[in-house]
JSON list of C-alpha atoms in Angstrom, two decimals:
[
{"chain": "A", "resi": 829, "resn": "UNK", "atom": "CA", "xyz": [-13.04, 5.83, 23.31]},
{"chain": "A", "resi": 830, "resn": "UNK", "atom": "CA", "xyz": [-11.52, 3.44, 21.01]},
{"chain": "A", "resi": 831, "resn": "UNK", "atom": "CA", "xyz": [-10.68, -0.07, 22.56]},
{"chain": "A", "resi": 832, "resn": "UNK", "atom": "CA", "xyz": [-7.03, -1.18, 22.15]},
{"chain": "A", "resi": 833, "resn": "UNK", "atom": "CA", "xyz": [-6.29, -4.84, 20.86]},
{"chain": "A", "resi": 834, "resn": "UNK", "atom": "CA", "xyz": [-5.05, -7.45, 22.85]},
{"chain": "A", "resi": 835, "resn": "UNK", "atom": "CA", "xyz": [-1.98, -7.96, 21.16]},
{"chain": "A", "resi": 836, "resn": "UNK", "atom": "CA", "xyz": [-0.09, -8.13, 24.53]},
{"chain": "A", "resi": 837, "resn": "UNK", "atom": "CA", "xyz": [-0.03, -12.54, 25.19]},
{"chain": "A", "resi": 838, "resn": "UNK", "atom": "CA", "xyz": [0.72, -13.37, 21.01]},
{"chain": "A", "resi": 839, "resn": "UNK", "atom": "CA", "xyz": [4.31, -14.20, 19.40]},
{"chain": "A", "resi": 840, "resn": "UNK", "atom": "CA", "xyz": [5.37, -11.58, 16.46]},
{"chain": "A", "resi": 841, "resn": "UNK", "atom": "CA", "xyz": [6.82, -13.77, 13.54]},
{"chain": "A", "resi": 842, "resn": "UNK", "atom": "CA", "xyz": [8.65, -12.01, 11.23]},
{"chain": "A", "resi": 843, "resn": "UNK", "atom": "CA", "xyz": [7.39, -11.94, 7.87]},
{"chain": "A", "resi": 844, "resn": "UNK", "atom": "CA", "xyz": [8.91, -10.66, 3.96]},
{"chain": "A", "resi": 845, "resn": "UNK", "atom": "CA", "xyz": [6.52, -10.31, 1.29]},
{"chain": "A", "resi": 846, "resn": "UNK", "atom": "CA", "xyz": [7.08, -11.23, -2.37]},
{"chain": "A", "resi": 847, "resn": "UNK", "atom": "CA", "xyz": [7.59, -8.37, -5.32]},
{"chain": "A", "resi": 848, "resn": "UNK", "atom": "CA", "xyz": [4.18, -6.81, -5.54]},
{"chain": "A", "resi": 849, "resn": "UNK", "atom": "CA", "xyz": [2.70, -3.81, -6.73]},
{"chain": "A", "resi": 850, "resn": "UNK", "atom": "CA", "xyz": [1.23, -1.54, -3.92]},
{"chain": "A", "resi": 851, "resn": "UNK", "atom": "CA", "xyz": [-2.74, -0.53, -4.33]},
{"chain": "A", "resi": 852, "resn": "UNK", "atom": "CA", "xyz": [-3.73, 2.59, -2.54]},
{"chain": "A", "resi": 853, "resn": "UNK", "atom": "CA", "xyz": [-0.22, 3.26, -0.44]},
{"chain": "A", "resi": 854, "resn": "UNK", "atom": "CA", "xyz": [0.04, 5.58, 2.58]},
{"chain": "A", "resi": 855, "resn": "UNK", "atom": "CA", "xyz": [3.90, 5.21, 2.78]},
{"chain": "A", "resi": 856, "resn": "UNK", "atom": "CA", "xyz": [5.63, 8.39, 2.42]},
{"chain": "A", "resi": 857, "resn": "UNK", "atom": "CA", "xyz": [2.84, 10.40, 4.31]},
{"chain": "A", "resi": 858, "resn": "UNK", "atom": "CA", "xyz": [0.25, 8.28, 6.50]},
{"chain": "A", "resi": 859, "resn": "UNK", "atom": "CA", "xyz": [-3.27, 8.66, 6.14]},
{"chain": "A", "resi": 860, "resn": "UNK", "atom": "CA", "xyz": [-5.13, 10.05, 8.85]},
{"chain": "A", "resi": 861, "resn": "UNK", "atom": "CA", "xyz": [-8.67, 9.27, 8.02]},
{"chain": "A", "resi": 862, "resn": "UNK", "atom": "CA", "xyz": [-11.26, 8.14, 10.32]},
{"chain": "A", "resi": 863, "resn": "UNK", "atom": "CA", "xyz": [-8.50, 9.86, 13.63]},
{"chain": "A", "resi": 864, "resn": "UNK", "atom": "CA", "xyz": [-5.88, 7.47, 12.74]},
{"chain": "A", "resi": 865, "resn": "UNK", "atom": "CA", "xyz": [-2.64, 7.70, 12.20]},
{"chain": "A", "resi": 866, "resn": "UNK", "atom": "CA", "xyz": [-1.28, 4.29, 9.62]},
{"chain": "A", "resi": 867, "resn": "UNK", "atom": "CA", "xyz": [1.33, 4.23, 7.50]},
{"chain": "A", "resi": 868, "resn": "UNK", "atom": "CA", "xyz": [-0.50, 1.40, 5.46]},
{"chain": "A", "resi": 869, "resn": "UNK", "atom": "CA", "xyz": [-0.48, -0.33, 1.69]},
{"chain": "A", "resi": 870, "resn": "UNK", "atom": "CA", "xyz": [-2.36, -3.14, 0.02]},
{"chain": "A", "resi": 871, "resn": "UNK", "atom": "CA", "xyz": [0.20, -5.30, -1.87]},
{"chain": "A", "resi": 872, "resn": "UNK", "atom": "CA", "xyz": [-1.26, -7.15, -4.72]},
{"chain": "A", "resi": 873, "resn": "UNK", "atom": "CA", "xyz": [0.78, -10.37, -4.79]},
{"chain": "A", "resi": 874, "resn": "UNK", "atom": "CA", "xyz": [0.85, -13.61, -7.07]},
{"chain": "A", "resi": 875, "resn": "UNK", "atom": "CA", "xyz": [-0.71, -16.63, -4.93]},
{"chain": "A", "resi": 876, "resn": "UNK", "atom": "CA", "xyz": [1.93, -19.01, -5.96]},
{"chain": "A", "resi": 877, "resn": "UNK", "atom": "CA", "xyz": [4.95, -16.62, -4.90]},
{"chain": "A", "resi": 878, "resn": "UNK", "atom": "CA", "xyz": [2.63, -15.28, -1.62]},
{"chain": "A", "resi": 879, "resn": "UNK", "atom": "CA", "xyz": [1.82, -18.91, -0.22]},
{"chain": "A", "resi": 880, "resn": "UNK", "atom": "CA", "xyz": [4.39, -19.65, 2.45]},
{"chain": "A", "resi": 881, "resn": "UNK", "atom": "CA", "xyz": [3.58, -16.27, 4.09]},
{"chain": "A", "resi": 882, "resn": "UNK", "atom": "CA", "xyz": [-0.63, -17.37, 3.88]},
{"chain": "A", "resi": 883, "resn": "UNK", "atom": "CA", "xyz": [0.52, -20.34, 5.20]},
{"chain": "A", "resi": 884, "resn": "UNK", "atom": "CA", "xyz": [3.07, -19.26, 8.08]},
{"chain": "A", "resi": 885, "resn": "UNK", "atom": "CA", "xyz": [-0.06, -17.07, 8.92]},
{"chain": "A", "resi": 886, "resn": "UNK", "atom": "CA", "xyz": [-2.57, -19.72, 9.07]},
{"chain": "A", "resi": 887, "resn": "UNK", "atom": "CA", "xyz": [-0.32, -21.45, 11.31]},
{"chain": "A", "resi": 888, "resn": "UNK", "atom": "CA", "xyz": [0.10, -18.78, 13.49]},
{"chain": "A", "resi": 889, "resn": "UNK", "atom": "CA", "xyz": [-3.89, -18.03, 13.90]},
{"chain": "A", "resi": 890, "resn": "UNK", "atom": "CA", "xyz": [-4.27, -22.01, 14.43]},
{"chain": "A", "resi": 891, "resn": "UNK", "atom": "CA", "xyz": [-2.27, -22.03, 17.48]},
{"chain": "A", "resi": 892, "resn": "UNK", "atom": "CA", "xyz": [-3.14, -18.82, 19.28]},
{"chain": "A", "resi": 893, "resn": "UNK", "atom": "CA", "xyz": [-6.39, -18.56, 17.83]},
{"chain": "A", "resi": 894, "resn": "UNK", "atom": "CA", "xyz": [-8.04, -22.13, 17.68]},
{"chain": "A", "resi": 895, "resn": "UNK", "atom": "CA", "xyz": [-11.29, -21.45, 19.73]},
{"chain": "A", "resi": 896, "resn": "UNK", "atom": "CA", "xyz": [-12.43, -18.57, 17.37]},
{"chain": "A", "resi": 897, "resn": "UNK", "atom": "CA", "xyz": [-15.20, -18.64, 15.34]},
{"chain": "A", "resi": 898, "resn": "UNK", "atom": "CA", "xyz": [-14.10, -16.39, 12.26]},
{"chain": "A", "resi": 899, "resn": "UNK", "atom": "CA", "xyz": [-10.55, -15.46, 12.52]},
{"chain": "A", "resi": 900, "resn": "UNK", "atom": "CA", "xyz": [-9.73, -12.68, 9.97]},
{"chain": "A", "resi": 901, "resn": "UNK", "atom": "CA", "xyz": [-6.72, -12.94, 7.95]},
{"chain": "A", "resi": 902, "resn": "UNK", "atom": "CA", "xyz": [-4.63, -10.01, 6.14]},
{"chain": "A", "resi": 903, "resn": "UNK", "atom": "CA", "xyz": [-5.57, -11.80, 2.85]},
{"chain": "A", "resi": 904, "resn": "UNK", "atom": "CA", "xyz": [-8.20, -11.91, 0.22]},
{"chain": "A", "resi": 905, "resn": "UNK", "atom": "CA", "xyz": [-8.00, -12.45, -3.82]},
{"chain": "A", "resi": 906, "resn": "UNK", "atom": "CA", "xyz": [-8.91, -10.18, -6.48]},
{"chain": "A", "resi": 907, "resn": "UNK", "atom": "CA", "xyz": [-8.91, -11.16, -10.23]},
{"chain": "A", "resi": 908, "resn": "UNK", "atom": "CA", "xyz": [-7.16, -13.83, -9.22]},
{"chain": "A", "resi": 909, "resn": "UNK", "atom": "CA", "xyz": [-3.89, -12.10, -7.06]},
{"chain": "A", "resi": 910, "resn": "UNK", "atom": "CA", "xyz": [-3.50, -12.15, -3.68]},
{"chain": "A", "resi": 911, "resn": "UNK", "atom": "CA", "xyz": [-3.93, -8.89, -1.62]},
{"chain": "A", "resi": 912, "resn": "UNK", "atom": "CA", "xyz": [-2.05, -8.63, 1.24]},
{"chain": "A", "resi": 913, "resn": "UNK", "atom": "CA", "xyz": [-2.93, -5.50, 3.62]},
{"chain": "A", "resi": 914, "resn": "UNK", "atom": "CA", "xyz": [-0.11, -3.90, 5.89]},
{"chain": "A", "resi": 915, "resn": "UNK", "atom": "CA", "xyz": [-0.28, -1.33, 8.30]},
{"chain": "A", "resi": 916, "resn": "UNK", "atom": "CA", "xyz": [1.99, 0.52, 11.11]},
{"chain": "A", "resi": 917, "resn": "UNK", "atom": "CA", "xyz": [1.71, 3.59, 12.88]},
{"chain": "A", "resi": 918, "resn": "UNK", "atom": "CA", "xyz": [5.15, 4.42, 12.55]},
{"chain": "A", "resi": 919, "resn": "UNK", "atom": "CA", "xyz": [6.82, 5.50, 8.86]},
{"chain": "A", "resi": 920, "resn": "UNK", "atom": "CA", "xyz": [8.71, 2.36, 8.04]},
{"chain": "A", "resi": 921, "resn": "UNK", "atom": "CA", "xyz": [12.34, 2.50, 6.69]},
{"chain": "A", "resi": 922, "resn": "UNK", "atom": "CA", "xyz": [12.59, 2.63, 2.84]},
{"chain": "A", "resi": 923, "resn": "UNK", "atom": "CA", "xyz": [15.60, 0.57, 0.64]},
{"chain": "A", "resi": 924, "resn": "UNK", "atom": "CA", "xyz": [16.44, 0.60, -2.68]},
{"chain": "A", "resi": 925, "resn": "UNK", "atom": "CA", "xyz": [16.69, -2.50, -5.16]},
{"chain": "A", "resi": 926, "resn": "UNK", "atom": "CA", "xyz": [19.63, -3.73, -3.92]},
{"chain": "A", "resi": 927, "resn": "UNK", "atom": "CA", "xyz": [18.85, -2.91, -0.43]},
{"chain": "A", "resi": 928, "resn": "UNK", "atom": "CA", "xyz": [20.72, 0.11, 0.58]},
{"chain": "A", "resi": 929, "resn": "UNK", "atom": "CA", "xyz": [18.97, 2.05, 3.24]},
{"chain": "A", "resi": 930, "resn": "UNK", "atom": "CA", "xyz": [17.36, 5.64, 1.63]},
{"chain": "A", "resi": 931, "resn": "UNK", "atom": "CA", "xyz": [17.73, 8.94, 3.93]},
{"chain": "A", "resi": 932, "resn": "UNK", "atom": "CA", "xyz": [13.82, 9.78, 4.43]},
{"chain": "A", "resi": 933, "resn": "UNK", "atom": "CA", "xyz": [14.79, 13.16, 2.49]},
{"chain": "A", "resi": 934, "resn": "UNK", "atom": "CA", "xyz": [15.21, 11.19, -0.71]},
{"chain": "A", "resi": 935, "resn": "UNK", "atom": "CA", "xyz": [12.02, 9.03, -0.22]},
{"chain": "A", "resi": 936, "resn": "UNK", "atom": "CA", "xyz": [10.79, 9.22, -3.99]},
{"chain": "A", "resi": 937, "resn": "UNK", "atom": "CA", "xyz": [6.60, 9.42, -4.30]},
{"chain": "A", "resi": 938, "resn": "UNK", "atom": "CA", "xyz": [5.04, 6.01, -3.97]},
{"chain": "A", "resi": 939, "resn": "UNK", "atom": "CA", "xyz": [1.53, 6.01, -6.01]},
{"chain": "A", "resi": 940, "resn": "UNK", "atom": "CA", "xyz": [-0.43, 2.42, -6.62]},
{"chain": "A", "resi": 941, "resn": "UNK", "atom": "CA", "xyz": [1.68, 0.97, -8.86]},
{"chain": "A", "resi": 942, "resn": "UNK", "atom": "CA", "xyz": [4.77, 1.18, -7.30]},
{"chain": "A", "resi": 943, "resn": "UNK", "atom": "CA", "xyz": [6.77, -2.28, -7.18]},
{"chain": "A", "resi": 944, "resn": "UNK", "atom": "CA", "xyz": [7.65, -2.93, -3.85]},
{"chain": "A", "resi": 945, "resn": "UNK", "atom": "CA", "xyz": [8.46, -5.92, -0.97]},
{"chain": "A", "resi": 946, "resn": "UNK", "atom": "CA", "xyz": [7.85, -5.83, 2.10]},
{"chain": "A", "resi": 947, "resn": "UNK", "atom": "CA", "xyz": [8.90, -6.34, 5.93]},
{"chain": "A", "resi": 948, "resn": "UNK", "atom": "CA", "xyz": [7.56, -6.77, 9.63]},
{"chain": "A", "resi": 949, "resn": "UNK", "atom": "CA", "xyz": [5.76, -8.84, 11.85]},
{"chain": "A", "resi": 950, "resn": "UNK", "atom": "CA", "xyz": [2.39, -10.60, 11.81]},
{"chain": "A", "resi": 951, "resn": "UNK", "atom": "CA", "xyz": [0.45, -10.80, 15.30]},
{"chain": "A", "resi": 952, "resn": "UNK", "atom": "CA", "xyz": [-2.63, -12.60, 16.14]},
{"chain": "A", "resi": 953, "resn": "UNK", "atom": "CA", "xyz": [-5.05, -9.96, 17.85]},
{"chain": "A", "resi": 954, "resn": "UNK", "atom": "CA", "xyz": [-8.03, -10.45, 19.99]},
{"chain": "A", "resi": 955, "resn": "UNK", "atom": "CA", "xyz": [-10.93, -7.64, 20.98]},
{"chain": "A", "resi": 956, "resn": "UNK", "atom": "CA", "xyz": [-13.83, -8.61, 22.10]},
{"chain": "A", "resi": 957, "resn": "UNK", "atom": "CA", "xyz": [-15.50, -11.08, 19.83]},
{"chain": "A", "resi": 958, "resn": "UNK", "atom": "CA", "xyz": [-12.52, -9.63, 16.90]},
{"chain": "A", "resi": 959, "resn": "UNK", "atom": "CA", "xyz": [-9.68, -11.93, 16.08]},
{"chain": "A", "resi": 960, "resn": "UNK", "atom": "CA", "xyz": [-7.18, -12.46, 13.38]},
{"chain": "A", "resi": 961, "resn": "UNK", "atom": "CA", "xyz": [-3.76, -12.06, 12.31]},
{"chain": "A", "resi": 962, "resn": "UNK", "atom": "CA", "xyz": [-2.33, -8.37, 11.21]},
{"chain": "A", "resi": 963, "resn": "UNK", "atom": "CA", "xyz": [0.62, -7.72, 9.20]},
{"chain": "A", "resi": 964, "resn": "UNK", "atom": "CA", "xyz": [2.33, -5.09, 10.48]},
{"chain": "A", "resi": 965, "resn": "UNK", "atom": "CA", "xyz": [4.65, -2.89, 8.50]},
{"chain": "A", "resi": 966, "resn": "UNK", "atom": "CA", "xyz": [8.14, -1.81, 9.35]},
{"chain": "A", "resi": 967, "resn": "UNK", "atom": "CA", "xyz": [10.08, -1.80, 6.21]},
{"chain": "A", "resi": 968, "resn": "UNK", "atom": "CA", "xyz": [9.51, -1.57, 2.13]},
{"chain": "A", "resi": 969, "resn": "UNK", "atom": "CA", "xyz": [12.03, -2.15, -0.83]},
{"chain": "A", "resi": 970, "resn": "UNK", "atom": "CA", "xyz": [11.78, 0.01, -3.71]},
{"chain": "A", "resi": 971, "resn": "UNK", "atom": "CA", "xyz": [11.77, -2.00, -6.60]},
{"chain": "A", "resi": 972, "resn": "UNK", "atom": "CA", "xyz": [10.14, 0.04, -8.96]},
{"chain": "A", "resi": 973, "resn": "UNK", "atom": "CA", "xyz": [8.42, 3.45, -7.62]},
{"chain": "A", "resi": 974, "resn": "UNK", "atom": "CA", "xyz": [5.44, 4.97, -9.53]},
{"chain": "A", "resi": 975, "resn": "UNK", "atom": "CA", "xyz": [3.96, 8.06, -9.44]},
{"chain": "A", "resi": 976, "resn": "UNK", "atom": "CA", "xyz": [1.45, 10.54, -10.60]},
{"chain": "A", "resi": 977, "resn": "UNK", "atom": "CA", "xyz": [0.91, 10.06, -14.45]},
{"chain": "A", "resi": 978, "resn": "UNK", "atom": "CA", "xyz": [3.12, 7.34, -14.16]},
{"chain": "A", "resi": 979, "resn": "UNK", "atom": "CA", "xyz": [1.02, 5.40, -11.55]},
{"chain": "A", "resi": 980, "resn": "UNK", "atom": "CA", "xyz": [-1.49, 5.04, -13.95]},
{"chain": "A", "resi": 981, "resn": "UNK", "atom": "CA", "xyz": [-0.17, 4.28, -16.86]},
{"chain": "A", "resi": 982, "resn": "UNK", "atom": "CA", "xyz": [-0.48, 6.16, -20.27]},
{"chain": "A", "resi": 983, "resn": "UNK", "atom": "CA", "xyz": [-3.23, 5.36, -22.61]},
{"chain": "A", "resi": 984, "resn": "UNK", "atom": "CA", "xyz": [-2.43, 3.62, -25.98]},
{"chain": "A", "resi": 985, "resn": "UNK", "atom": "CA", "xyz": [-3.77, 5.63, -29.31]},
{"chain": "A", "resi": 986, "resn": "UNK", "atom": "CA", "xyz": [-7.12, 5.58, -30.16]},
{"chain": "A", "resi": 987, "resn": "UNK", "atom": "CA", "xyz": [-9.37, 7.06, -32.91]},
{"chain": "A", "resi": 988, "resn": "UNK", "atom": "CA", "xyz": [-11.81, 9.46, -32.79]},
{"chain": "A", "resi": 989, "resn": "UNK", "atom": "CA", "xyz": [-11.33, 12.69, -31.85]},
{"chain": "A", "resi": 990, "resn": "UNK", "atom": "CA", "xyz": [-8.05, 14.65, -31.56]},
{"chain": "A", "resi": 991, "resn": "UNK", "atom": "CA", "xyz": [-7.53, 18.17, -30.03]},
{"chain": "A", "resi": 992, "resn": "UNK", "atom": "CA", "xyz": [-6.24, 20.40, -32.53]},
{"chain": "A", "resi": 993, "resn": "UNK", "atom": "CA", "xyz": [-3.30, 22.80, -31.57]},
{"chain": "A", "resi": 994, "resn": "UNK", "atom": "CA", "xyz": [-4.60, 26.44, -30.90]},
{"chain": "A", "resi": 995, "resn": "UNK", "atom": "CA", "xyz": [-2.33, 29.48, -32.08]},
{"chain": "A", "resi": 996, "resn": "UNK", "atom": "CA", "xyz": [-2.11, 33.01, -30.35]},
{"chain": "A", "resi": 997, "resn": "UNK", "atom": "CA", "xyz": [-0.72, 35.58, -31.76]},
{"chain": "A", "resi": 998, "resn": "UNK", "atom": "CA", "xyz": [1.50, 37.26, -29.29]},
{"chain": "A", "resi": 999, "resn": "UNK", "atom": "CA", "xyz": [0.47, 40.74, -30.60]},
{"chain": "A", "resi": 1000, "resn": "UNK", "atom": "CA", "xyz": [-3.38, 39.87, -30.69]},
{"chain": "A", "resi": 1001, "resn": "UNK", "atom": "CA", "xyz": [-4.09, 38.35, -27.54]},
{"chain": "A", "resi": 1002, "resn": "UNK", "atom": "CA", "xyz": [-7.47, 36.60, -27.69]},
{"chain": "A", "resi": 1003, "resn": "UNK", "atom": "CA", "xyz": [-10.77, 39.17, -26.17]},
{"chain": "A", "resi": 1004, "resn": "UNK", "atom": "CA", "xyz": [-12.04, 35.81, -24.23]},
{"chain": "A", "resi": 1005, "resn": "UNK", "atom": "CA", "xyz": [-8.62, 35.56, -22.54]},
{"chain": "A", "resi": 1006, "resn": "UNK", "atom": "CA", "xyz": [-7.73, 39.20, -21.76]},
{"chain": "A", "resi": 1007, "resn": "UNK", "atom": "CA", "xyz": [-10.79, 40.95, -21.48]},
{"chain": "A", "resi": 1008, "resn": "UNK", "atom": "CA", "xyz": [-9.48, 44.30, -20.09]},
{"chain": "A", "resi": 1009, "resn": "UNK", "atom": "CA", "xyz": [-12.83, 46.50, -19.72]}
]
C-alpha cells in the first residue's frame, strides 16, 4: 500500500513557467507506468528566464521545510538548461499561443519537442524522511506542438549511401513478393 504525502499543512503558490520545450510529455494521454496515473512533462528551460520560479521555490522549501536534511527540488540542469519536472493526476487544460482555451477534441499530439509554458501550483511535501517541493500541473500553452517525425527533427544530407528507387512492373509482379504456389 502506497503511502500518501503529507501535503495537507503546506501553502500552494501558484507558479508559470517560461517557453520551454517539453522532454518525454504525458499530456494528451497520461502514463500509467509503475500503477500510476500522471499527466506529467519535463520542461527543459533556460536558467536565466527559469530563475524567479527556482527561486520562489527555494523560498517556499526554506520556510516550510527548514529542519530537513535534503529537500528535493523539481529542478536539475542538463547541458547547461534547466529541467523543470511537472506532474498532475488530472489532464490539465490546453491553450493556444495567444491563450484561447482548446476543446480537448482538438488537443493536437504533443511529442518532446513541443514548445510549451506552463501552469499550477508548487507544494512542499513531507513522507517520512521525503521532502521537497513538487510542481504540480494544471495547465499548458501551446506554443509550438511537435510530433512524430516532426518531434525529432529531420536529418540534414549526408554522403554515403543512397537507396535507389525500385520499379515493378504492374504486369510482372515480383516471385519474392507474390509467391502464389
Amino acid at each position: 500500500m502506497a503511502t500518501k504525502q503529507n501535503t495537507d499543512k503546506f501553502p500552494k503558490v501558484d507558479f508559470q513557467s517560461p517557453r520551454g520545450r517539453a522532454r518525454y510529455p504525458h499530456l494528451n494521454k497520461p502514463d500509467t507506468a509503475f500503477n500510476k496515473t500522471e499527466y506529467k512533462t519535463d520542461l527543459i528551460v533556460d536558467p536565466d528566464d527559469a530563475m524567479p520560479l527556482v527561486q520562489a521555490a527555494n523560498q517556499l522549501a526554506q520556510e516550510h521545510l527548514a529542519d530537513e536534511k535534503d529537500v528535493h527540488l523539481p529542478f536539475k540542469t542538463v547541458d547547461g538548461q534547466l529541467v523543470m519536472t511537472c506532474k498532475s493526476n488530472y489532464a490539465p487544460k490546453f491553450y493556444d499561443a495567444p491563450g484561447n482555451p482548446i476543446p480537448a477534441s482538438q488537443v493536437p499530439e504533443l511529442w518532446g519537442g513541443s514548445v510549451l509554458k506552463l501552469k499550477g501550483s508548487m507544494q512542499c511535501y513531507k513522507n517520512g524522511a521525503n521532502a521537497g517541493v513538487k510542481l504540480y500541473l494544471s495547465s499548458v500553452m501551446i506554443i509550438d506542438p511537435k510530433s512524430g517525425a516532426e518531434a525529432g527533427g529531420a536529418f540534414e544530407p549526408e554522403e554515403g549511401f543512397t537507396l535507389e528507387p525500385t520499379h515493378f512492373d504492374a504486369e510482372e509482379p515480383s516471385d519474392a513478393l507474390y509467391n502464389a504456389e
